[in-house]
mmCIF file with all atom_site columns, C-alpha atoms in Angstrom:
data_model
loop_
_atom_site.group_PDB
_atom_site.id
_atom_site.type_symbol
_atom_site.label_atom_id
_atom_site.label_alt_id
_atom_site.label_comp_id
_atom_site.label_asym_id
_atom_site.label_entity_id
_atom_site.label_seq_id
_atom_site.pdbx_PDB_ins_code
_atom_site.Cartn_x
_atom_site.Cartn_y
_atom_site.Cartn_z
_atom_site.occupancy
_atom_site.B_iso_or_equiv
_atom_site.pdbx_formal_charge
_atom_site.auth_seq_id
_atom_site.auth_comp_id
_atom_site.auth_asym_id
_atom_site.auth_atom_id
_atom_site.pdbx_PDB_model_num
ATOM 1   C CA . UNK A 1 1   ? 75.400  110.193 95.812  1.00 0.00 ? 1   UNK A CA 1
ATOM 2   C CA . UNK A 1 2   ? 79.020  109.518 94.881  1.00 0.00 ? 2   UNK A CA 1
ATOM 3   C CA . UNK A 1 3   ? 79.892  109.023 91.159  1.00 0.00 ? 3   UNK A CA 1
ATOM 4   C CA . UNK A 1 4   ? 81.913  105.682 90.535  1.00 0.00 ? 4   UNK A CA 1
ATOM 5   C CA . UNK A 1 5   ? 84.770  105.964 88.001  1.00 0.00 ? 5   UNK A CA 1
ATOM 6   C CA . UNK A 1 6   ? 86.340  102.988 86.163  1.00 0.00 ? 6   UNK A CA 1
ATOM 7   C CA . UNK A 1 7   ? 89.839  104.045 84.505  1.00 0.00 ? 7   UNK A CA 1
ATOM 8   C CA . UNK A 1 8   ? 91.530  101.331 82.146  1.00 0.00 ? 8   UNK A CA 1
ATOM 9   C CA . UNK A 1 9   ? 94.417  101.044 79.623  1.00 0.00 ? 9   UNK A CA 1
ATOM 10  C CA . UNK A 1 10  ? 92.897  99.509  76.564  1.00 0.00 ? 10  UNK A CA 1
ATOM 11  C CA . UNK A 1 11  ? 94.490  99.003  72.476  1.00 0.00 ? 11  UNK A CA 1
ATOM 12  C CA . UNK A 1 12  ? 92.838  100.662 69.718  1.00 0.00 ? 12  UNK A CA 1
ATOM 13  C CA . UNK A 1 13  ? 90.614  97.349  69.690  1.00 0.00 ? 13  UNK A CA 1
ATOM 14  C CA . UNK A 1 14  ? 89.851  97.484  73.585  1.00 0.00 ? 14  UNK A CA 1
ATOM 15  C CA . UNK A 1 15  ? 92.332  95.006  74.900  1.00 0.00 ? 15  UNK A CA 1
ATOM 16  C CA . UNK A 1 16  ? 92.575  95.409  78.591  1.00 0.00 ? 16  UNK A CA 1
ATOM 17  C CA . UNK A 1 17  ? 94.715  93.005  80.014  1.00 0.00 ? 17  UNK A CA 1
ATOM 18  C CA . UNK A 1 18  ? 96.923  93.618  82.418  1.00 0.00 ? 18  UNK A CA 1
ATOM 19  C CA . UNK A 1 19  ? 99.531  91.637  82.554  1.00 0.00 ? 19  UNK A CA 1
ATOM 20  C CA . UNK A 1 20  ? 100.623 92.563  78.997  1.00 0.00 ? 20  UNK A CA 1
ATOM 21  C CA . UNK A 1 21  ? 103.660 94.042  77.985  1.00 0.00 ? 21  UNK A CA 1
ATOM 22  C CA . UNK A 1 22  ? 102.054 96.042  75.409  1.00 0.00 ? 22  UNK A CA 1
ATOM 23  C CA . UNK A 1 23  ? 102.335 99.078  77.065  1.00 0.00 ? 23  UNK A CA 1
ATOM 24  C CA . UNK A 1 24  ? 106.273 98.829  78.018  1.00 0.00 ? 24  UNK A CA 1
ATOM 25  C CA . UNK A 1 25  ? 107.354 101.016 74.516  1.00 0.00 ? 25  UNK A CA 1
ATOM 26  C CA . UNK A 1 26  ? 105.104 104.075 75.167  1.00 0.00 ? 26  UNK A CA 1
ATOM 27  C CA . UNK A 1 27  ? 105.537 106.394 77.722  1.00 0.00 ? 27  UNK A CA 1
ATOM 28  C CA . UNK A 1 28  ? 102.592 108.983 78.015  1.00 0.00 ? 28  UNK A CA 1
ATOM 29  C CA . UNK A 1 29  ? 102.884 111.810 80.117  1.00 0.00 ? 29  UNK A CA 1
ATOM 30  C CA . UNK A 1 30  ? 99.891  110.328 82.460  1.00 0.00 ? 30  UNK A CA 1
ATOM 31  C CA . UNK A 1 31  ? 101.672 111.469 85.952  1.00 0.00 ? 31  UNK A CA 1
ATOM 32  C CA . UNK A 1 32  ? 99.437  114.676 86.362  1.00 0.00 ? 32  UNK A CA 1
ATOM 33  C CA . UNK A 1 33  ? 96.446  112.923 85.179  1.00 0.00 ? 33  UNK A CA 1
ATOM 34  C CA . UNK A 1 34  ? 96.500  109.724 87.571  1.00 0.00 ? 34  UNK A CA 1
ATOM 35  C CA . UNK A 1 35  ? 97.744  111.720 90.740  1.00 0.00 ? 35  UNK A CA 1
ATOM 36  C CA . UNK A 1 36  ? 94.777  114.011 90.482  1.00 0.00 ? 36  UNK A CA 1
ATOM 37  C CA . UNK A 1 37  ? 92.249  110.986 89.313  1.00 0.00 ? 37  UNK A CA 1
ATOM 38  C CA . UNK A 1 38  ? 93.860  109.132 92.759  1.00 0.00 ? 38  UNK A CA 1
ATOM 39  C CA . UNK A 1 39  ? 93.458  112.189 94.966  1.00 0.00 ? 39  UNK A CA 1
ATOM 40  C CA . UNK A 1 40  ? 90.311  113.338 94.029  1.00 0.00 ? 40  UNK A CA 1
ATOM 41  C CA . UNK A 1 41  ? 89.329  109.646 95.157  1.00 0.00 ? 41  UNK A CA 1
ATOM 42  C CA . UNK A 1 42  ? 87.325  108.773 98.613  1.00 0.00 ? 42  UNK A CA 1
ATOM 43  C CA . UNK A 1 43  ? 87.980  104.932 98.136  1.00 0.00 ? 43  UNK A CA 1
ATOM 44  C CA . UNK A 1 44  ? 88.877  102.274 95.564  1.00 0.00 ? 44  UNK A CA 1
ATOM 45  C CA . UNK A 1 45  ? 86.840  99.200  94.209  1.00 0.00 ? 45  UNK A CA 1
ATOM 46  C CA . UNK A 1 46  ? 89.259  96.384  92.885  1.00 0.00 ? 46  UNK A CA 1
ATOM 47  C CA . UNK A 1 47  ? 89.002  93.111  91.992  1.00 0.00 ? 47  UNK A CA 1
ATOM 48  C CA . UNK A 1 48  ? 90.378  90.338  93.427  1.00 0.00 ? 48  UNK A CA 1
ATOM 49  C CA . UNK A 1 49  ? 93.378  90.374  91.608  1.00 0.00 ? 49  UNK A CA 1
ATOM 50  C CA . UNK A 1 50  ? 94.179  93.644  91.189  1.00 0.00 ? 50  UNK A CA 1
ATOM 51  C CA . UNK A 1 51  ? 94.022  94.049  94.800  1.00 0.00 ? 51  UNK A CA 1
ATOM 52  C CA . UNK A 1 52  ? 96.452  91.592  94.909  1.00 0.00 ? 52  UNK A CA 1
ATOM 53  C CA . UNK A 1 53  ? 98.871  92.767  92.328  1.00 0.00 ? 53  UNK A CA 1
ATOM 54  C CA . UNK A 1 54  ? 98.358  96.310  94.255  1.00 0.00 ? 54  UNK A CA 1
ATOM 55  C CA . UNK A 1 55  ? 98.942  95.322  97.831  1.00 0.00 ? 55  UNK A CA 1
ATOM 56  C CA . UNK A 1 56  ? 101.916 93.030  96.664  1.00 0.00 ? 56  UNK A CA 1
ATOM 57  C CA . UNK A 1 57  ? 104.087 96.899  95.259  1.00 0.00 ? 57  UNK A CA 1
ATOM 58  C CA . UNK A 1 58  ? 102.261 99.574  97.063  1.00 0.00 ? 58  UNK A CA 1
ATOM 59  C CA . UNK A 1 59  ? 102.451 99.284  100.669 1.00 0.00 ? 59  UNK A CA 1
ATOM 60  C CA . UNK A 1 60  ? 106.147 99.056  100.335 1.00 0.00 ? 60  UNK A CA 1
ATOM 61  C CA . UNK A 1 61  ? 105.948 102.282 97.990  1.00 0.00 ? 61  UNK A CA 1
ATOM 62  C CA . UNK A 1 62  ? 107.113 105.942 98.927  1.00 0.00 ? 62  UNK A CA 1
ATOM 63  C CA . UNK A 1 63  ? 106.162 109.388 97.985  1.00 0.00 ? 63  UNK A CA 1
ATOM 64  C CA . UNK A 1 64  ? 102.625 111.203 97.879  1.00 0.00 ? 64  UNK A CA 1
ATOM 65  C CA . UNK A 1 65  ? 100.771 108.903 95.428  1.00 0.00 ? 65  UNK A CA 1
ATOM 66  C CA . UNK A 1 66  ? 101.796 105.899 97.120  1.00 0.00 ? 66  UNK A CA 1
ATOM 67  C CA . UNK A 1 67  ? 100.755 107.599 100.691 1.00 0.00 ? 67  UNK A CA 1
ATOM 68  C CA . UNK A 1 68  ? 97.253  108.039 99.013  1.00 0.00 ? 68  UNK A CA 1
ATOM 69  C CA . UNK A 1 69  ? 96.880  104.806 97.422  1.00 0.00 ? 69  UNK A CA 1
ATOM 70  C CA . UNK A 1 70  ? 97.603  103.228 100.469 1.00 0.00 ? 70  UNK A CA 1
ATOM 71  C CA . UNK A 1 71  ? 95.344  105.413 103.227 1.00 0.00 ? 71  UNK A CA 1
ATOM 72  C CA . UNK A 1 72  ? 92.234  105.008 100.742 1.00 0.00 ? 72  UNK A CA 1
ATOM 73  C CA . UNK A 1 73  ? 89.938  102.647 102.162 1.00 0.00 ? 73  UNK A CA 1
ATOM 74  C CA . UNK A 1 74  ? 89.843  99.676  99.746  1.00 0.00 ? 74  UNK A CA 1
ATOM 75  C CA . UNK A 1 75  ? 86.798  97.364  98.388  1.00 0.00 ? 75  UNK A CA 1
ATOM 76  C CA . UNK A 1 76  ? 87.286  94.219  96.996  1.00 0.00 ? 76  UNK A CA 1
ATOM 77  C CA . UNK A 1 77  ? 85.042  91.818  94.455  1.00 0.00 ? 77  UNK A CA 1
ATOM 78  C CA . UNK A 1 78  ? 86.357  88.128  95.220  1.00 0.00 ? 78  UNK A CA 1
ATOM 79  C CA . UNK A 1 79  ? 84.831  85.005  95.875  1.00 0.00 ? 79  UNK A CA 1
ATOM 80  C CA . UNK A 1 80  ? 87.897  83.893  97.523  1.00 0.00 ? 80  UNK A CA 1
ATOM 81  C CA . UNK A 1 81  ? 87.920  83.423  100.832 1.00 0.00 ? 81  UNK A CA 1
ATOM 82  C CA . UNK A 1 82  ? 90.548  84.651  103.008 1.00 0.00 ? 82  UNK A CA 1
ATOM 83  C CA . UNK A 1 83  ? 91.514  87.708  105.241 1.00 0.00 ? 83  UNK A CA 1
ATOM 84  C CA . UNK A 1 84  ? 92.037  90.901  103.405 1.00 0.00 ? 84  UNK A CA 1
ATOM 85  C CA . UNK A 1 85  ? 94.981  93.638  104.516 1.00 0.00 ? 85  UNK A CA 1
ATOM 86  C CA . UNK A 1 86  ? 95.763  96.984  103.651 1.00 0.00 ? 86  UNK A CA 1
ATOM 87  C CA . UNK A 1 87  ? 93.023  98.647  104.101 1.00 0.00 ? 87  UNK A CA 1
ATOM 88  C CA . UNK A 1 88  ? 90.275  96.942  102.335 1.00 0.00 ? 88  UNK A CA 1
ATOM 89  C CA . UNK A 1 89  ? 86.874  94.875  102.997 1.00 0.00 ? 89  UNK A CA 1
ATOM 90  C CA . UNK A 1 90  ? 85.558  92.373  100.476 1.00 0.00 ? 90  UNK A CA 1
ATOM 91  C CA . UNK A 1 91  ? 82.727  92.727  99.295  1.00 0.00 ? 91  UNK A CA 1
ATOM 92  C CA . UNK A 1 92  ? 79.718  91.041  99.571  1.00 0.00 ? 92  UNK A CA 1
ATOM 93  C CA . UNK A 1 93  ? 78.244  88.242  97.383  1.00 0.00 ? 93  UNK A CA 1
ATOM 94  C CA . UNK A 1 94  ? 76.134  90.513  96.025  1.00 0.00 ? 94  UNK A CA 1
ATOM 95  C CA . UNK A 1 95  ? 78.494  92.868  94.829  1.00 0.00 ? 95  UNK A CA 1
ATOM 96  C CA . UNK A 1 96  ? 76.394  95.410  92.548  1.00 0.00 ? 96  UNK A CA 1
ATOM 97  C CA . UNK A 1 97  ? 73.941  95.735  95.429  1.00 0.00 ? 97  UNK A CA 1
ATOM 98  C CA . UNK A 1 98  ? 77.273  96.436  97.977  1.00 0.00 ? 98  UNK A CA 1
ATOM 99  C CA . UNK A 1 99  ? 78.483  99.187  95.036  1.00 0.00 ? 99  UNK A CA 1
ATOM 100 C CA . UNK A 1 100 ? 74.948  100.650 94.693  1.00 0.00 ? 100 UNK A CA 1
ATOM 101 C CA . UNK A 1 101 ? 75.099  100.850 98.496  1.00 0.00 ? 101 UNK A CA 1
ATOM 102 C CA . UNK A 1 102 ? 78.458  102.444 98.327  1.00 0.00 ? 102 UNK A CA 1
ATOM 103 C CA . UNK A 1 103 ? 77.228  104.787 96.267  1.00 0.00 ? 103 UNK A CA 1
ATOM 104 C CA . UNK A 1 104 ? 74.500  105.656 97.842  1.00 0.00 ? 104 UNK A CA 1
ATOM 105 C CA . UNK A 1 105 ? 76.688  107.079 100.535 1.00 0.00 ? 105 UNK A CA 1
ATOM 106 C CA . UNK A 1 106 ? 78.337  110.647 100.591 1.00 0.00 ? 106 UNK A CA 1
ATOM 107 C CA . UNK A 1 107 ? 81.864  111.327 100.016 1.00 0.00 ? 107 UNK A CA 1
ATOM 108 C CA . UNK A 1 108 ? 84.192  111.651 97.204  1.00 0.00 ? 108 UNK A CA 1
ATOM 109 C CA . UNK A 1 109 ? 84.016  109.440 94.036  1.00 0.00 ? 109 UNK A CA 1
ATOM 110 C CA . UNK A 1 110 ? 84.790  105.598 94.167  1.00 0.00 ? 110 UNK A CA 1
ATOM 111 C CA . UNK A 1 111 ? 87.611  104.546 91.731  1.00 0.00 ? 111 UNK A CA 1
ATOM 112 C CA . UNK A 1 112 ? 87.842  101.604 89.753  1.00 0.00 ? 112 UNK A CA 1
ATOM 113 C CA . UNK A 1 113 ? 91.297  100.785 88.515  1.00 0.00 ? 113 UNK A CA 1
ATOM 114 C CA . UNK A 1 114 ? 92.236  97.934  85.944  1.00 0.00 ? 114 UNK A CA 1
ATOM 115 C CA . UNK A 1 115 ? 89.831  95.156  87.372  1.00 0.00 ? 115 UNK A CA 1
ATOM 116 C CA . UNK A 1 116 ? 87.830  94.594  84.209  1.00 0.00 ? 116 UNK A CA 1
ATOM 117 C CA . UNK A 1 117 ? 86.015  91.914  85.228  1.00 0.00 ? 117 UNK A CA 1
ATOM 118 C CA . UNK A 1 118 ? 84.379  93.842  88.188  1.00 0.00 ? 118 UNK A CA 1
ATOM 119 C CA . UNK A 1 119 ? 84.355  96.770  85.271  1.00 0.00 ? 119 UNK A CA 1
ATOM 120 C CA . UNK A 1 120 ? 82.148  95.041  82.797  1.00 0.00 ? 120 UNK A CA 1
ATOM 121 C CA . UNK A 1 121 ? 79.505  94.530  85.492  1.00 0.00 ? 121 UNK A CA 1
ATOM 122 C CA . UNK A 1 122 ? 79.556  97.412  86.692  1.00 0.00 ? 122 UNK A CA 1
ATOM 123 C CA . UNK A 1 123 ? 79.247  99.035  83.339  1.00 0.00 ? 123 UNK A CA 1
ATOM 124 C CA . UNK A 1 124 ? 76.705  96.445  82.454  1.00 0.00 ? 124 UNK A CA 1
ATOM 125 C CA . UNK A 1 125 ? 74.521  96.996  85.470  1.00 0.00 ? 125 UNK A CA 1
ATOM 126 C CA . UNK A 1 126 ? 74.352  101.166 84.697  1.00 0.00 ? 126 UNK A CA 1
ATOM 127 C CA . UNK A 1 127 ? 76.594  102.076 87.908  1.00 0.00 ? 127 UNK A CA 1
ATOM 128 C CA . UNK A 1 128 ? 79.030  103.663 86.015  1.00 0.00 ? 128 UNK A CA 1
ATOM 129 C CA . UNK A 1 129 ? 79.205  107.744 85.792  1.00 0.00 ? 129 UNK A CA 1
ATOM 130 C CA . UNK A 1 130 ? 82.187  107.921 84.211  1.00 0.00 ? 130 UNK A CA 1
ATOM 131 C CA . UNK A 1 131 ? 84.329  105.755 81.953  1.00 0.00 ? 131 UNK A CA 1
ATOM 132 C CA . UNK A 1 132 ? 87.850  107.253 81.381  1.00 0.00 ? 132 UNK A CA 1
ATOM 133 C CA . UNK A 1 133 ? 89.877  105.195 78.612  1.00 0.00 ? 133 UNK A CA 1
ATOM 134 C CA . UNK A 1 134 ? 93.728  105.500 78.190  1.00 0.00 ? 134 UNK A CA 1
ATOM 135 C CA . UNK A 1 135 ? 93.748  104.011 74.554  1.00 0.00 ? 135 UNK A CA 1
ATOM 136 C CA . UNK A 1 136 ? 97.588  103.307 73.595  1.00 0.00 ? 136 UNK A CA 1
ATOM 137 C CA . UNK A 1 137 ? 97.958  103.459 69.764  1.00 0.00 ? 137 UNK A CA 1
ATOM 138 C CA . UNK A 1 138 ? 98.266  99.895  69.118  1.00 0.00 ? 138 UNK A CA 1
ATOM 139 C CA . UNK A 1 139 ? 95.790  96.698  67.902  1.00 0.00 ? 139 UNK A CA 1
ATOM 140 C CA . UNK A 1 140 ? 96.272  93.685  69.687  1.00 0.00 ? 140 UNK A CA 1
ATOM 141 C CA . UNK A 1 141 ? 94.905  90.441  68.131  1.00 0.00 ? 141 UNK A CA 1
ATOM 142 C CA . UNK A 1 142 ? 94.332  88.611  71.274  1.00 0.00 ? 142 UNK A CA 1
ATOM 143 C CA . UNK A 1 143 ? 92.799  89.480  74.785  1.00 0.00 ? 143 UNK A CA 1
ATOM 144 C CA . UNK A 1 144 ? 90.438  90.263  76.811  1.00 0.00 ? 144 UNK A CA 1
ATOM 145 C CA . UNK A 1 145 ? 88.433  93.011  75.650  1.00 0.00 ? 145 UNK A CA 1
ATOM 146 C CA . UNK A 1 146 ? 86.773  95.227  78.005  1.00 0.00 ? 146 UNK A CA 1
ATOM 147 C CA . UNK A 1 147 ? 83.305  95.967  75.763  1.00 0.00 ? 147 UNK A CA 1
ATOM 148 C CA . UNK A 1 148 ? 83.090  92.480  74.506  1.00 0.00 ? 148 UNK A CA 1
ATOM 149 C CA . UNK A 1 149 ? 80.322  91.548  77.268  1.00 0.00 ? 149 UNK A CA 1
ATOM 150 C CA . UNK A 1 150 ? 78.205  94.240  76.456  1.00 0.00 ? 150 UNK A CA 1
ATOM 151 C CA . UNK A 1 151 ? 74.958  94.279  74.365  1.00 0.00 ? 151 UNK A CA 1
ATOM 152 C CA . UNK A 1 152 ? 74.374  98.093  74.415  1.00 0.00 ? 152 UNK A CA 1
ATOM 153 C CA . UNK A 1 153 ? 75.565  100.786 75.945  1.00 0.00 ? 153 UNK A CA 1
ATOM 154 C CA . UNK A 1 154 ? 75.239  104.411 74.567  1.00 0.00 ? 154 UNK A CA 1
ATOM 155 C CA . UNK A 1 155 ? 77.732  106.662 75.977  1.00 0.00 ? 155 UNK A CA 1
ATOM 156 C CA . UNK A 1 156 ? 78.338  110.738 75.507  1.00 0.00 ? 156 UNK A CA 1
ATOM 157 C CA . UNK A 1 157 ? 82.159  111.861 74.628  1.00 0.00 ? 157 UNK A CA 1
ATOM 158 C CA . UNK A 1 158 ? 82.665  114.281 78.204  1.00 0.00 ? 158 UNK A CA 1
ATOM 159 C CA . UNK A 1 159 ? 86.426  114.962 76.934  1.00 0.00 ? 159 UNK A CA 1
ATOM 160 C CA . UNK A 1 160 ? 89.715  114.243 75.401  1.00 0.00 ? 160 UNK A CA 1
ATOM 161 C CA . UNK A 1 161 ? 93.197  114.629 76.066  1.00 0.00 ? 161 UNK A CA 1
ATOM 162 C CA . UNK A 1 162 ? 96.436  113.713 74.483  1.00 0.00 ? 162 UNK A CA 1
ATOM 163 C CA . UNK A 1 163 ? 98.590  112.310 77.140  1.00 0.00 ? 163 UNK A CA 1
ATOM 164 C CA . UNK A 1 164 ? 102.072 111.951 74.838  1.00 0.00 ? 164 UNK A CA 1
ATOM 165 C CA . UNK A 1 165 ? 103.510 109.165 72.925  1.00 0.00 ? 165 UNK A CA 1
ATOM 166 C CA . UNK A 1 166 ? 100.274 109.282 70.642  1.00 0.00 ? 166 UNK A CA 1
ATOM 167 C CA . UNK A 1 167 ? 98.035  107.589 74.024  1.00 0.00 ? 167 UNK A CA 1
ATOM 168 C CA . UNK A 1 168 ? 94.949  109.503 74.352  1.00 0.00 ? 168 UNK A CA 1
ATOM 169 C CA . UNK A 1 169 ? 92.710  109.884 77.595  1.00 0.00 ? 169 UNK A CA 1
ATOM 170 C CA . UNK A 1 170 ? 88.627  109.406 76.184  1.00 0.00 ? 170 UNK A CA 1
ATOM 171 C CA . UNK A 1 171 ? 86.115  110.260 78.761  1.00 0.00 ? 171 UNK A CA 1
ATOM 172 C CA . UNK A 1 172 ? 82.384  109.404 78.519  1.00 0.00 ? 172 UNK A CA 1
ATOM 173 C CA . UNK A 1 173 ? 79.233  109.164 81.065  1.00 0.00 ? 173 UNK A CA 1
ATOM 174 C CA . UNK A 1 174 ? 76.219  107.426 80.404  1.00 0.00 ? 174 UNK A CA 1
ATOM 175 C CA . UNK A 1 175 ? 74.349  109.043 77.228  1.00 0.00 ? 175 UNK A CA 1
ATOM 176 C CA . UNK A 1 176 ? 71.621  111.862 78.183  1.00 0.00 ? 176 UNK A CA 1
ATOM 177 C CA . UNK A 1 177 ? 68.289  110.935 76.619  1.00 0.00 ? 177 UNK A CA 1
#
């Protein structure tokens, strides 16, 4: 079974957004840490619009990372219709029974970048084996908060790391009864 990862940038108060220029004035040192989250990947689930905001910069990219972003295969939650390019499939209407099909499959770990919407279900629906939080030393007073939709969910503390520029890199998996 392959584990499903969802990474996200979040505030101290779990804004996610991405579109924010919150992040602009820090610069962690988060190179090492993304290239080897990216190439220990066997294939990507985005939303709709992060697929979008990645297949409008990366396919045009150069270098190693932007080689691997772009030969991972590519699954997309969208209810829009319409053909889908570099290298991705949309999924299905029924998208946590497409991820828990996914998943059911061997092969390296499926990545979830940004996407929050398609991160909250997942999250909400148990799929998620690991939850890796870049929280940037900041509170933002309005947003879109990635924990918001939950009722419950009891996690375990797997690992921290200080990434630089006082951002540090929380990882937790589902709690252990």
């Amino acid at each position: 079974m392959r584990p499903l990862i969802v990474t996200e940038f979040v505030s101290l108060n779990g804004v996610y957004e991405e579109h924010s220029p919150w992040r602009a004035p820090y610069d962690p040192d988060d190179g090492p840490f993304k290239r080897d989250e990216l190439f220990a990947s066997g294939a990507l689930l985005l939303g709709r619009t992060t697929y979008e905001e990645f297949a409008g910069y990366w396919p045009t990219a150069t270098g190693a990372f932007a080689e691997r972003m772009n030969a991972l295969p590519k699954y997309v939650a969208t209810s829009r219709p319409g053909p889908l390019g570099w290298n991705a499939a949309a999924l299905g209407p029924d998208v946590v029974a497409d991820v828990q099909a996914l998943k059911s499959q061997p092969g390296r770990p499926l990545l979830v970048y940004g996407s929050g919407t398609l991160a909250q279900t997942l999250l909400r629906r148990g799929l998620v084996d690991e939850l890796r939080l870049m929280v940037f030393p900041l509170v933002l007073g309005r947003g879109k908060r990635l924990l918001d939709t939950l009722e419950h969910l009891p996690l375990t503390l797997l690992g921290t790391r200080e990434l630089g520029a006082g951002v540090l890199l929380l990882t937790y998996g589902p709690a252990r009864p």
